[in-house]
mmCIF file of C-alpha atoms in Angstrom:
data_model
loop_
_atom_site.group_PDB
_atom_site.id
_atom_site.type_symbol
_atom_site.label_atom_id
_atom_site.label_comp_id
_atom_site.label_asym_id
_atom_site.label_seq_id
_atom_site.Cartn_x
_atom_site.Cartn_y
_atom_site.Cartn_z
ATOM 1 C CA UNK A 248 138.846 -2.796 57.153
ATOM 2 C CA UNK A 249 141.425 -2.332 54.046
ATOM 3 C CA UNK A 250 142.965 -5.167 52.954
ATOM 4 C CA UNK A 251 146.703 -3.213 54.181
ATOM 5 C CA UNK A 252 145.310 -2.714 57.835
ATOM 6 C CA UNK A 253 145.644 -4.974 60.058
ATOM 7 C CA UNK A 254 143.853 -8.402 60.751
ATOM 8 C CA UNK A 255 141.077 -7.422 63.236
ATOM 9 C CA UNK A 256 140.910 -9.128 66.864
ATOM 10 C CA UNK A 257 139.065 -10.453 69.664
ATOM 11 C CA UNK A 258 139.411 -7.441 71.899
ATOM 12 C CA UNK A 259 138.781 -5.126 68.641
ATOM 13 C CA UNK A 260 135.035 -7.273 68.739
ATOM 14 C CA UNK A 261 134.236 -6.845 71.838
ATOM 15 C CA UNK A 262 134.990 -2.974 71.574
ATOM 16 C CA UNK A 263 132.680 -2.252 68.645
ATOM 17 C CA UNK A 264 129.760 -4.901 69.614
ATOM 18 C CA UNK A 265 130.403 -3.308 73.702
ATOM 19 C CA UNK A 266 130.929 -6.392 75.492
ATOM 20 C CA UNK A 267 133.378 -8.138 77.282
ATOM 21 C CA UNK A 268 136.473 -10.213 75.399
ATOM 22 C CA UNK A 269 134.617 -12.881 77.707
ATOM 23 C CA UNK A 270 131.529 -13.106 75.937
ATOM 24 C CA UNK A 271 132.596 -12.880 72.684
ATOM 25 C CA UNK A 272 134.924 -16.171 73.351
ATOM 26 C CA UNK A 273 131.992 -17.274 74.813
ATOM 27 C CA UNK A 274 129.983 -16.715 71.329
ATOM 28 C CA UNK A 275 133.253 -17.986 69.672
ATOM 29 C CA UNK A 276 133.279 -21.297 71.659
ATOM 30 C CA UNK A 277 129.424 -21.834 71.488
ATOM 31 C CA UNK A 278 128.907 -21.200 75.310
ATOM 32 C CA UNK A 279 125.709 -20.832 76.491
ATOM 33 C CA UNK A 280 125.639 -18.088 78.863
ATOM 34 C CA UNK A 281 124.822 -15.469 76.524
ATOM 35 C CA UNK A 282 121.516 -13.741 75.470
ATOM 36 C CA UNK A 283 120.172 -14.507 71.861
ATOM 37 C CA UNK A 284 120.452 -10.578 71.392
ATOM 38 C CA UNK A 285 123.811 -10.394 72.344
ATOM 39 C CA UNK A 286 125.096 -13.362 70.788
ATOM 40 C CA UNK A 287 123.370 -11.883 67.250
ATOM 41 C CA UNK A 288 124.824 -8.571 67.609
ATOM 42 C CA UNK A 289 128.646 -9.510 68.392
ATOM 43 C CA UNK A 290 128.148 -12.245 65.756
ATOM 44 C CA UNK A 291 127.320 -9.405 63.321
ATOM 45 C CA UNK A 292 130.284 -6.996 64.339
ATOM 46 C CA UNK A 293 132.381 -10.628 63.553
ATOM 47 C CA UNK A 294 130.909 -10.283 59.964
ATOM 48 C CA UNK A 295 131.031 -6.498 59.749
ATOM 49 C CA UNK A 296 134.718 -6.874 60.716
ATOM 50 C CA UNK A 297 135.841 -9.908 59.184
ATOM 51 C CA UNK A 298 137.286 -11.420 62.188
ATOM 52 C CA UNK A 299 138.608 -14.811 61.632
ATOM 53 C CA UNK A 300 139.667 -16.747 65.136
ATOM 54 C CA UNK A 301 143.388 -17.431 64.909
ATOM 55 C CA UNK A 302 143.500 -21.296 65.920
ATOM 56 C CA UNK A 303 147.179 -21.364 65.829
ATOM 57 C CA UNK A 304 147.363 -18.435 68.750
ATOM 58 C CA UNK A 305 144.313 -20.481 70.541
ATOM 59 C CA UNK A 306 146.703 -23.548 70.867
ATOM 60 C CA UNK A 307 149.731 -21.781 72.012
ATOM 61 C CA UNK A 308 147.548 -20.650 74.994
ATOM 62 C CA UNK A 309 145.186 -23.454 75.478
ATOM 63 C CA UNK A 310 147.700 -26.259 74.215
ATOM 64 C CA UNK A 311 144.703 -27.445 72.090
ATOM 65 C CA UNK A 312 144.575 -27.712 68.432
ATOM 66 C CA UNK A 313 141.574 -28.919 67.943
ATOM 67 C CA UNK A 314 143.037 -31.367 65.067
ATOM 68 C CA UNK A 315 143.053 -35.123 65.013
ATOM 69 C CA UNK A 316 145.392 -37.545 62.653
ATOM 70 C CA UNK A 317 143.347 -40.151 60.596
ATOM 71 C CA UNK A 318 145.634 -42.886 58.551
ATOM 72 C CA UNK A 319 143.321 -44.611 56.562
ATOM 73 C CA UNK A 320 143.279 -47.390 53.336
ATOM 74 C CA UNK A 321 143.529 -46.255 50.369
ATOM 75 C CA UNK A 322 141.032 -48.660 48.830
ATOM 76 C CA UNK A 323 138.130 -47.228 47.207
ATOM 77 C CA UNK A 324 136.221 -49.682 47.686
ATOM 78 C CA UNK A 325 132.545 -49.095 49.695
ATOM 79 C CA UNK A 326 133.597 -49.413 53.284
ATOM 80 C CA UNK A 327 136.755 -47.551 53.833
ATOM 81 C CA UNK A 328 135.664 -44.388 51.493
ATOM 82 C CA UNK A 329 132.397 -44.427 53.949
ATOM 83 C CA UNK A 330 133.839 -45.288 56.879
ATOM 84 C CA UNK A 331 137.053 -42.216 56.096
ATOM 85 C CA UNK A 332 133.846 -39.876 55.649
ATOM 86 C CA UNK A 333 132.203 -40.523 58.239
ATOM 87 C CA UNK A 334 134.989 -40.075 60.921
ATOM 88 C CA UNK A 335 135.748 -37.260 58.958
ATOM 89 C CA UNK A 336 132.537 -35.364 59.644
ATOM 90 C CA UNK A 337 131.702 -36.269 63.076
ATOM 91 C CA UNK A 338 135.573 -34.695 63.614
ATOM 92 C CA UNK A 339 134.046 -31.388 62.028
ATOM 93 C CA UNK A 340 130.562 -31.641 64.128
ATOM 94 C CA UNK A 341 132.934 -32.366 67.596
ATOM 95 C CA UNK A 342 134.759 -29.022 66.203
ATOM 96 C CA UNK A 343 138.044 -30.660 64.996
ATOM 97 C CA UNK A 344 140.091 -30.825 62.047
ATOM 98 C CA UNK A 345 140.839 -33.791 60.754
ATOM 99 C CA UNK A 346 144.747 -34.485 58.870
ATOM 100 C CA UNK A 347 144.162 -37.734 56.688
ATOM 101 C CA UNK A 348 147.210 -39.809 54.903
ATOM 102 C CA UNK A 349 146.293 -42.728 53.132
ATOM 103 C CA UNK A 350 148.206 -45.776 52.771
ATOM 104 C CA UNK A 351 148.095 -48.420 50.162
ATOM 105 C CA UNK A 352 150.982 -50.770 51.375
ATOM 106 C CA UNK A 353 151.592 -49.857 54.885
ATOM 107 C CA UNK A 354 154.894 -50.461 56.253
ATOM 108 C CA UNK A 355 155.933 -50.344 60.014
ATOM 109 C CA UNK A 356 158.249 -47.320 59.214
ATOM 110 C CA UNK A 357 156.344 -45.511 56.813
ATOM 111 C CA UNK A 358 152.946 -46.123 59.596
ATOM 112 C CA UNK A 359 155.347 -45.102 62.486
ATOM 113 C CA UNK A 360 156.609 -41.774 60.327
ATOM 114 C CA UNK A 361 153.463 -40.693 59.820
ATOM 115 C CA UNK A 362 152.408 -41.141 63.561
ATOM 116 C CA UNK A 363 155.410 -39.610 63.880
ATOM 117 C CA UNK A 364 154.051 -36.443 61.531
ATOM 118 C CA UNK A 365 150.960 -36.014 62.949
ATOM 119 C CA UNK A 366 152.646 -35.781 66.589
ATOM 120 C CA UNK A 367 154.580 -32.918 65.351
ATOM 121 C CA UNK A 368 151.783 -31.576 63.919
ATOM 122 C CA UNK A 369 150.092 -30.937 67.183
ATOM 123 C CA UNK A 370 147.575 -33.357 66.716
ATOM 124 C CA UNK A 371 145.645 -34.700 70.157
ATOM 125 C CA UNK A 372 144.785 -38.207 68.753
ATOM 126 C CA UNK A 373 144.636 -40.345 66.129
ATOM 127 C CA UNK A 374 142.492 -42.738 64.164
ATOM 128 C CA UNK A 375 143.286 -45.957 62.159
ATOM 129 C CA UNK A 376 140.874 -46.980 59.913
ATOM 130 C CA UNK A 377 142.150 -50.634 58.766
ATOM 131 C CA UNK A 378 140.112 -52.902 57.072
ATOM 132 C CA UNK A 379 142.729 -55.007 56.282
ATOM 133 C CA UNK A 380 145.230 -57.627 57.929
ATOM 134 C CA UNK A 381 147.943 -55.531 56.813
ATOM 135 C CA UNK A 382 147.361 -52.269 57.513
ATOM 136 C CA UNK A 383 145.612 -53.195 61.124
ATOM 137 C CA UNK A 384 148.499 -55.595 62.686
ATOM 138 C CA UNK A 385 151.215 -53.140 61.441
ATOM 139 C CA UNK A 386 149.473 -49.921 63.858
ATOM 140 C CA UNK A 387 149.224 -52.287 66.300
ATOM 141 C CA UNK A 388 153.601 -52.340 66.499
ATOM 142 C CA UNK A 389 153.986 -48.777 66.345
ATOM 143 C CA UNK A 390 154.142 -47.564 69.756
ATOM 144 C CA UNK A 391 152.343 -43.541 69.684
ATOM 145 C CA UNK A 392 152.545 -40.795 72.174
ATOM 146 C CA UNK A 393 149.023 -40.004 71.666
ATOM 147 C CA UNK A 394 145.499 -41.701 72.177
ATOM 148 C CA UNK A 395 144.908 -44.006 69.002
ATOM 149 C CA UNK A 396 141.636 -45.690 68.174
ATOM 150 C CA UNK A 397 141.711 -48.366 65.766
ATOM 151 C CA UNK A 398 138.720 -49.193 63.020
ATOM 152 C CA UNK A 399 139.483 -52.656 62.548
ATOM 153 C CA UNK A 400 136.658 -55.308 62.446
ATOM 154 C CA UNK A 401 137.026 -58.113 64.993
ATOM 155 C CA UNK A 402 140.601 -57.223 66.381
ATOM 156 C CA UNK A 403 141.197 -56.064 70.093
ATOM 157 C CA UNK A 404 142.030 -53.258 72.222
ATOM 158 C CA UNK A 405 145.696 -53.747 73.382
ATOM 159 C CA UNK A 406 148.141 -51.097 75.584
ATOM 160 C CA UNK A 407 147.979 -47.856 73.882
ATOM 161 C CA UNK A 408 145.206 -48.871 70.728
ATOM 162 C CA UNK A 409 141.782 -49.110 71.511
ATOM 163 C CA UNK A 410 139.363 -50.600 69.272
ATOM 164 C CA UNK A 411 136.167 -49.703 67.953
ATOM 165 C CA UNK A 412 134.199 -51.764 65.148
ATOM 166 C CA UNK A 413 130.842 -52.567 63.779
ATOM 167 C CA UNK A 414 130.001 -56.066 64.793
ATOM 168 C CA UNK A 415 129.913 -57.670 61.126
ATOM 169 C CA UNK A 416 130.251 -61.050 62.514
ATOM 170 C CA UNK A 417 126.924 -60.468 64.255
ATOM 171 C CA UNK A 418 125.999 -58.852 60.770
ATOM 172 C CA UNK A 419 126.875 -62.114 59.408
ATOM 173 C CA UNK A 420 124.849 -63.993 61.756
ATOM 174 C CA UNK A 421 121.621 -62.272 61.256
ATOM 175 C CA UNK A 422 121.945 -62.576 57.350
ATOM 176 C CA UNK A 423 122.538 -66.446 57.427
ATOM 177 C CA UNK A 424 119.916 -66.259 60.224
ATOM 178 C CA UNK A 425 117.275 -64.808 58.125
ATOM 179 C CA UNK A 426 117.740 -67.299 55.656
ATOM 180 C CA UNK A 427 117.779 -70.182 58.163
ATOM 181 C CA UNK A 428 114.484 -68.997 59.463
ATOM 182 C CA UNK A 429 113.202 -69.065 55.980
ATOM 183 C CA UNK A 430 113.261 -72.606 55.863
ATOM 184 C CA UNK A 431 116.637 -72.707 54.067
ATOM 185 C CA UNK A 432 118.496 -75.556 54.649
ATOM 186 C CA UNK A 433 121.590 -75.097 52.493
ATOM 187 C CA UNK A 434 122.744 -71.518 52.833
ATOM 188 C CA UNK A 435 125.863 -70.939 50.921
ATOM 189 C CA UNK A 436 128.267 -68.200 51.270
ATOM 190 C CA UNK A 437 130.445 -66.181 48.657
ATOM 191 C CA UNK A 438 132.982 -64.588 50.723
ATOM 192 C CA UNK A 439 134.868 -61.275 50.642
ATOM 193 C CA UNK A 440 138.757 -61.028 50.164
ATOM 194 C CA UNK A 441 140.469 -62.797 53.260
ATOM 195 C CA UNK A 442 143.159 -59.975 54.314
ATOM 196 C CA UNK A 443 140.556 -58.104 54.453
ATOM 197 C CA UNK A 444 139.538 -58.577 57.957
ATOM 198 C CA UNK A 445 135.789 -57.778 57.060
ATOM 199 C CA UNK A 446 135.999 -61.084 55.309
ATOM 200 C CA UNK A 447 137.074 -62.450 57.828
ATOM 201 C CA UNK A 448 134.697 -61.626 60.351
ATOM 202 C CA UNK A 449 131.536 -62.101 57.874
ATOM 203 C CA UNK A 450 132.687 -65.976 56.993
ATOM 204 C CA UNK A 451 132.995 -66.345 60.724
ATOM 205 C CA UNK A 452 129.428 -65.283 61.285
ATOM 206 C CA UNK A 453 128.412 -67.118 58.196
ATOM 207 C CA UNK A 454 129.914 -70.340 59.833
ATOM 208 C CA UNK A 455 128.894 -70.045 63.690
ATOM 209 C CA UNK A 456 125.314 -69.684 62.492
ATOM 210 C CA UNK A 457 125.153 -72.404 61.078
ATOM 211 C CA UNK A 458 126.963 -74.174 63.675
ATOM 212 C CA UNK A 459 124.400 -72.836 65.775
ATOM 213 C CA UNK A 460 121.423 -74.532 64.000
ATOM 214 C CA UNK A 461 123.534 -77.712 63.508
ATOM 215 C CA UNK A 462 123.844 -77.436 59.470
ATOM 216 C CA UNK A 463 126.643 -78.395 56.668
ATOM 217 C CA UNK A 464 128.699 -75.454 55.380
ATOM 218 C CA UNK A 465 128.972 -75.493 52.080
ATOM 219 C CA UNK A 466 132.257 -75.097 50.033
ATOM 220 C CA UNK A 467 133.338 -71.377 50.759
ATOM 221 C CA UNK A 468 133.398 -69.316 47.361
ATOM 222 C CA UNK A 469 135.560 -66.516 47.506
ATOM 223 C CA UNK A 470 135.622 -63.107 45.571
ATOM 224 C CA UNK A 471 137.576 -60.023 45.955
ATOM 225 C CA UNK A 472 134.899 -57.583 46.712
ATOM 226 C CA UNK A 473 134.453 -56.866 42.589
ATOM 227 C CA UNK A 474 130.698 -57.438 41.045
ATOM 228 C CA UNK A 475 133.120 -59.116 38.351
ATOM 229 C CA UNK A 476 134.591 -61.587 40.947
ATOM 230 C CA UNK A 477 130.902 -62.233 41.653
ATOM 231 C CA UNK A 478 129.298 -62.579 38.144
ATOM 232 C CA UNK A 479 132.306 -65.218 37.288
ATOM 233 C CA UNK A 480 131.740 -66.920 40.522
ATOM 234 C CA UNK A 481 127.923 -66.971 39.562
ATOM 235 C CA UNK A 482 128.033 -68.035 36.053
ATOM 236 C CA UNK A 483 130.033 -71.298 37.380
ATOM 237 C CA UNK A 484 127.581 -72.304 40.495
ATOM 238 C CA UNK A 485 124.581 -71.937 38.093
ATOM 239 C CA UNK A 486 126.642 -74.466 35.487
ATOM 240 C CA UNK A 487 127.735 -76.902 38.791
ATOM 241 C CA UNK A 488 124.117 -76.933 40.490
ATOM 242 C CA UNK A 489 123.120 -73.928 42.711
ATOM 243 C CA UNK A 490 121.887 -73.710 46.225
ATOM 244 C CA UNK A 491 118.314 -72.562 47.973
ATOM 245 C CA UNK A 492 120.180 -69.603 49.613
ATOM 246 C CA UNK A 493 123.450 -67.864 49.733
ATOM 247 C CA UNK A 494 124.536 -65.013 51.776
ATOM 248 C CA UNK A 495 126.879 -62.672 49.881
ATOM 249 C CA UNK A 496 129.409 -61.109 51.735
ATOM 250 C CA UNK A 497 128.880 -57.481 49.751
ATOM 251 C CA UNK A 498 125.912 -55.954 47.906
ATOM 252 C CA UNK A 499 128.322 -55.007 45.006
ATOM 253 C CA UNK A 500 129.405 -59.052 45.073
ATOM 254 C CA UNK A 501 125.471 -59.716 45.206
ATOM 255 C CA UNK A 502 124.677 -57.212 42.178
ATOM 256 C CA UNK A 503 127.431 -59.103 39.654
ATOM 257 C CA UNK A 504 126.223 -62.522 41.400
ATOM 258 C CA UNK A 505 122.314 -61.501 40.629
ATOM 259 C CA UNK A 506 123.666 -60.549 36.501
ATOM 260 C CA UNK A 507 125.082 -64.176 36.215
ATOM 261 C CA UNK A 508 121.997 -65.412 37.507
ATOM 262 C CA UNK A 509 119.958 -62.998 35.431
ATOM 263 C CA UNK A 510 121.680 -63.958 32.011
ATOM 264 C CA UNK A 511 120.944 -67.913 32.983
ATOM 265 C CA UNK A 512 117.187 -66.814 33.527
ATOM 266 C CA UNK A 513 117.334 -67.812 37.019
ATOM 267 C CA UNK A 514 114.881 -66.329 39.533
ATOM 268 C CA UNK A 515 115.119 -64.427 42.211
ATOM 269 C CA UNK A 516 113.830 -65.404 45.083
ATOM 270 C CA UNK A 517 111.739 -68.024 44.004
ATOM 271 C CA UNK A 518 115.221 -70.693 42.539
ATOM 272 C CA UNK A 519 117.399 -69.028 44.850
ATOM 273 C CA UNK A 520 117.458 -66.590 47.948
ATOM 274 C CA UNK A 521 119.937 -63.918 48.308
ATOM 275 C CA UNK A 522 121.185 -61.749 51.437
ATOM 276 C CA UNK A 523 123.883 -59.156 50.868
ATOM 277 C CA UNK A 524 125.832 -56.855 53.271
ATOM 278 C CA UNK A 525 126.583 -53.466 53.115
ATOM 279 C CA UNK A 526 123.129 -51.514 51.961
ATOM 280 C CA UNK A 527 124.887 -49.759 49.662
ATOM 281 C CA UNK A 528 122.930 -46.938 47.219
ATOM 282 C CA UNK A 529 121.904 -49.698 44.767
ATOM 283 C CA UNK A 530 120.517 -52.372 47.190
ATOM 284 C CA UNK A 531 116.872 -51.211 47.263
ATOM 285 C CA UNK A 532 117.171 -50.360 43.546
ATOM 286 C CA UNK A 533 118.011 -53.736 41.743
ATOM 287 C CA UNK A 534 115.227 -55.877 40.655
ATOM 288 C CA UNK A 535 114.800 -57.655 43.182
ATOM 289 C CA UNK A 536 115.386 -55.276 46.110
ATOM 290 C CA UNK A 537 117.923 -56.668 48.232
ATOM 291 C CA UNK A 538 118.137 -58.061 51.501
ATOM 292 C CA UNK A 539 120.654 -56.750 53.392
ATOM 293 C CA UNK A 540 122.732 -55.888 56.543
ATOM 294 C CA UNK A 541 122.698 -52.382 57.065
ATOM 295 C CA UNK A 542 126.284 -50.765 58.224
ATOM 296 C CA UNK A 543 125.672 -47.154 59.621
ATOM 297 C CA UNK A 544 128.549 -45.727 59.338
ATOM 298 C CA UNK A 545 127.548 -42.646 60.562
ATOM 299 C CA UNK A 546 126.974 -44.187 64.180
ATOM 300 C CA UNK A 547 130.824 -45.535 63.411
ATOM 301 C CA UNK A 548 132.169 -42.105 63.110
ATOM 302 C CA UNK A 549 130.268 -40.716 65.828
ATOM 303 C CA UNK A 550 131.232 -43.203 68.495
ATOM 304 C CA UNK A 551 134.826 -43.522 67.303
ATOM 305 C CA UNK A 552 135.119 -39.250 67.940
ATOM 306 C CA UNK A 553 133.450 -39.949 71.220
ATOM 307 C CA UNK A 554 135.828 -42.638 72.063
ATOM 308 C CA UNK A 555 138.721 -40.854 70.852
ATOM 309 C CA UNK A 556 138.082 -37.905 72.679
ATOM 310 C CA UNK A 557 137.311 -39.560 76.065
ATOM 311 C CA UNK A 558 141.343 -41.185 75.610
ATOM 312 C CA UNK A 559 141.959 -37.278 74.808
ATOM 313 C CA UNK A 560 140.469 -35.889 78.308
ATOM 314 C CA UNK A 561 141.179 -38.999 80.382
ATOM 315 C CA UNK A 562 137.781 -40.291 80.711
ATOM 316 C CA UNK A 563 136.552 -43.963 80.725
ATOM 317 C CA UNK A 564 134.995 -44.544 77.266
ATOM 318 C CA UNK A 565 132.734 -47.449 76.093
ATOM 319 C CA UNK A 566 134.581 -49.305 72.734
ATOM 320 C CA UNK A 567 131.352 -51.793 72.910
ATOM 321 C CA UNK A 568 131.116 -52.451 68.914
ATOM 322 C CA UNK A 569 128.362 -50.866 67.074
ATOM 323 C CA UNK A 570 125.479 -53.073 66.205
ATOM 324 C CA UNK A 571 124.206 -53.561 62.720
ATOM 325 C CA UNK A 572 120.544 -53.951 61.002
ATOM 326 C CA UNK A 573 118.972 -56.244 58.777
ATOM 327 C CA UNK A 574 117.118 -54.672 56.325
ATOM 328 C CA UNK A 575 114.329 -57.304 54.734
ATOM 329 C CA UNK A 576 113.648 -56.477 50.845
ATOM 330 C CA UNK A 577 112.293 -59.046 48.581
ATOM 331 C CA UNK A 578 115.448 -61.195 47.379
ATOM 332 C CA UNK A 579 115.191 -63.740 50.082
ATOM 333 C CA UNK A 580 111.497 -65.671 50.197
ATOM 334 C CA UNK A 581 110.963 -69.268 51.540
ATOM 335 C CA UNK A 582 112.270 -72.420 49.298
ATOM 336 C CA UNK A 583 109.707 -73.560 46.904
ATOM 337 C CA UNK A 584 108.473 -76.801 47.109
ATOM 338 C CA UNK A 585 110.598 -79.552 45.190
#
């Protein structure tokens, strides 16, 4: 068609291909009930044409717009950027569009304005991804018209919000766990930023394990996520006396904590024993590979789109947290003999 005629429809597809407007929505809306031959042929007259579907006609009729809000933190740090991703494409595989706003200081009105947007926006639900304290207990005071599901590690579903998470206090567990069942008898931890609740939950795994095994917690170390928090935090252990173990509550914490150790000529596993979290790109790739607890945050994005969309169409979903995986490298061996 010129570029002055006009925009070529539905009805003027199923003329030229010779079927019904039925099956080409059907083609359209990935139905089934059409041959392979038929669905190839109207699918070329769609490229021979140039018909584009006109989504904002679809949701006048169907009151769908196939969209979904996502307010997420606007750290880049590791886990949100992954975690923002990953919702994002599993919104694209379910066949939705996704409207993001980031927030770096949320505030209740700012949250509840941009709930607010989205709403008028036509969106049919909305996701939270909040990592920290902040961000998390603020969307959990702003009352929405539409089904919200919350990323927040740890917190709980309450009227209106229901939360999904990866169990990273489990995470936690099995990383102080591996260590344990090492032979390790002094497993420190370096901790991860405290309003952030994924430091939260990872100290609290870090702590009932040990608990669980009836051993001394160390003096908590804390970083702020930063290999340079780590490498500082590092270079003072090895001057104060360091542990067997210590479970590190990010691989890109573990990395700056493994240079301290590194410049100090300390080895790796055989004067200390190191378990990360994360599995980020570089785990397997530092010398040694690291032990880790695998996050799949592909799983997370899948399950939250399945959960949000069950709230969308009414049905009973299951917000059971996602369970992580400990990946065993070659940073954590038994203690050597004194």
């Amino acid at each position: 068609m010129s570029s002055g005629s006009r925009r070529p429809s539905l009805k003027d597809v199923a003329r030229v291909a010779g079927v019904s407007y039925q099956t080409v929505s059907r083609v359209i809306n990935g139905g089934d009930r059409v041959s392979v031959a038929t669905r190839d042929r109207v699918l070329g007259v769609i490229a021979e044409l140039g018909y584009r579907r006109n989504d904002v006609a679809r949701a006048l009729v169907t009151s769908r717009t196939r969209s979904i809000g996502v307010i997420a933190d606007a750290s880049p740090k590791f886990g949100p950027v992954s975690t923002l991703a990953a919702v994002e494409s599993a919104a694209r595989d379910a066949g939705y569009t996704a409207l993001v706003a980031t927030m770096s200081y949320p505030e209740q009105a700012v949250v509840a304005r941009t709930f607010q947007d989205f709403v008028e926006r036509g969106v049919e639900g909305i996701v939270v991804i909040a990592p920290r304290v902040s961000l998390a207990h603020v969307a959990q005071e702003v009352t929405a018209s539409l089904p919200v599901v919350m990323l927040s590690p740890g917190e709980a579903s309450q009227l209106g919000i229901t939360v999904f998470y990866e169990d990273q206090e489990l995470g936690a567990r099995l990383a102080t766990r591996h260590l344990i069942e090492l032979g390790h008898r002094e497993v420190a931890h370096l901790a991860g930023s405290q309003d952030w609740l994924d430091g939260q939950v990872r100290l609290r795994g870090w702590q009932a394990e040990l608990r669980a095994h009836q051993l001394a917690a160390p003096a908590v170390r804390y970083g702020d996520w930063s290999g340079e928090s780590a490498y500082l935090i590092g270079r003072r252990m090895v001057a104060e006396g360091l542990p067997s173990s210590i479970f590190v509550a990010s691989d890109l914490m573990a990395l700056g904590f493994m240079r301290a150790l590194y410049e100090a000529g300390v080895r790796v596993p055989a004067d200390i024993s190191i378990v990360g979290f994360d599995d980020n790109e570089f785990a397997p790739q530092v010398y040694p590979p690291l032990t880790t607890v695998r996050q799949s945050f592909a799983t997370v994005g899948a399950r939250c789109m399945e959960i949000l969309l069950g709230r969308i169409e009414g049905r009973e979903v299951d917000n059971s947290p996602a369970v992580p995986e400990l990946v065993v490298r070659e940073s954590a061996a038994a203690p050597h003999p004194a």
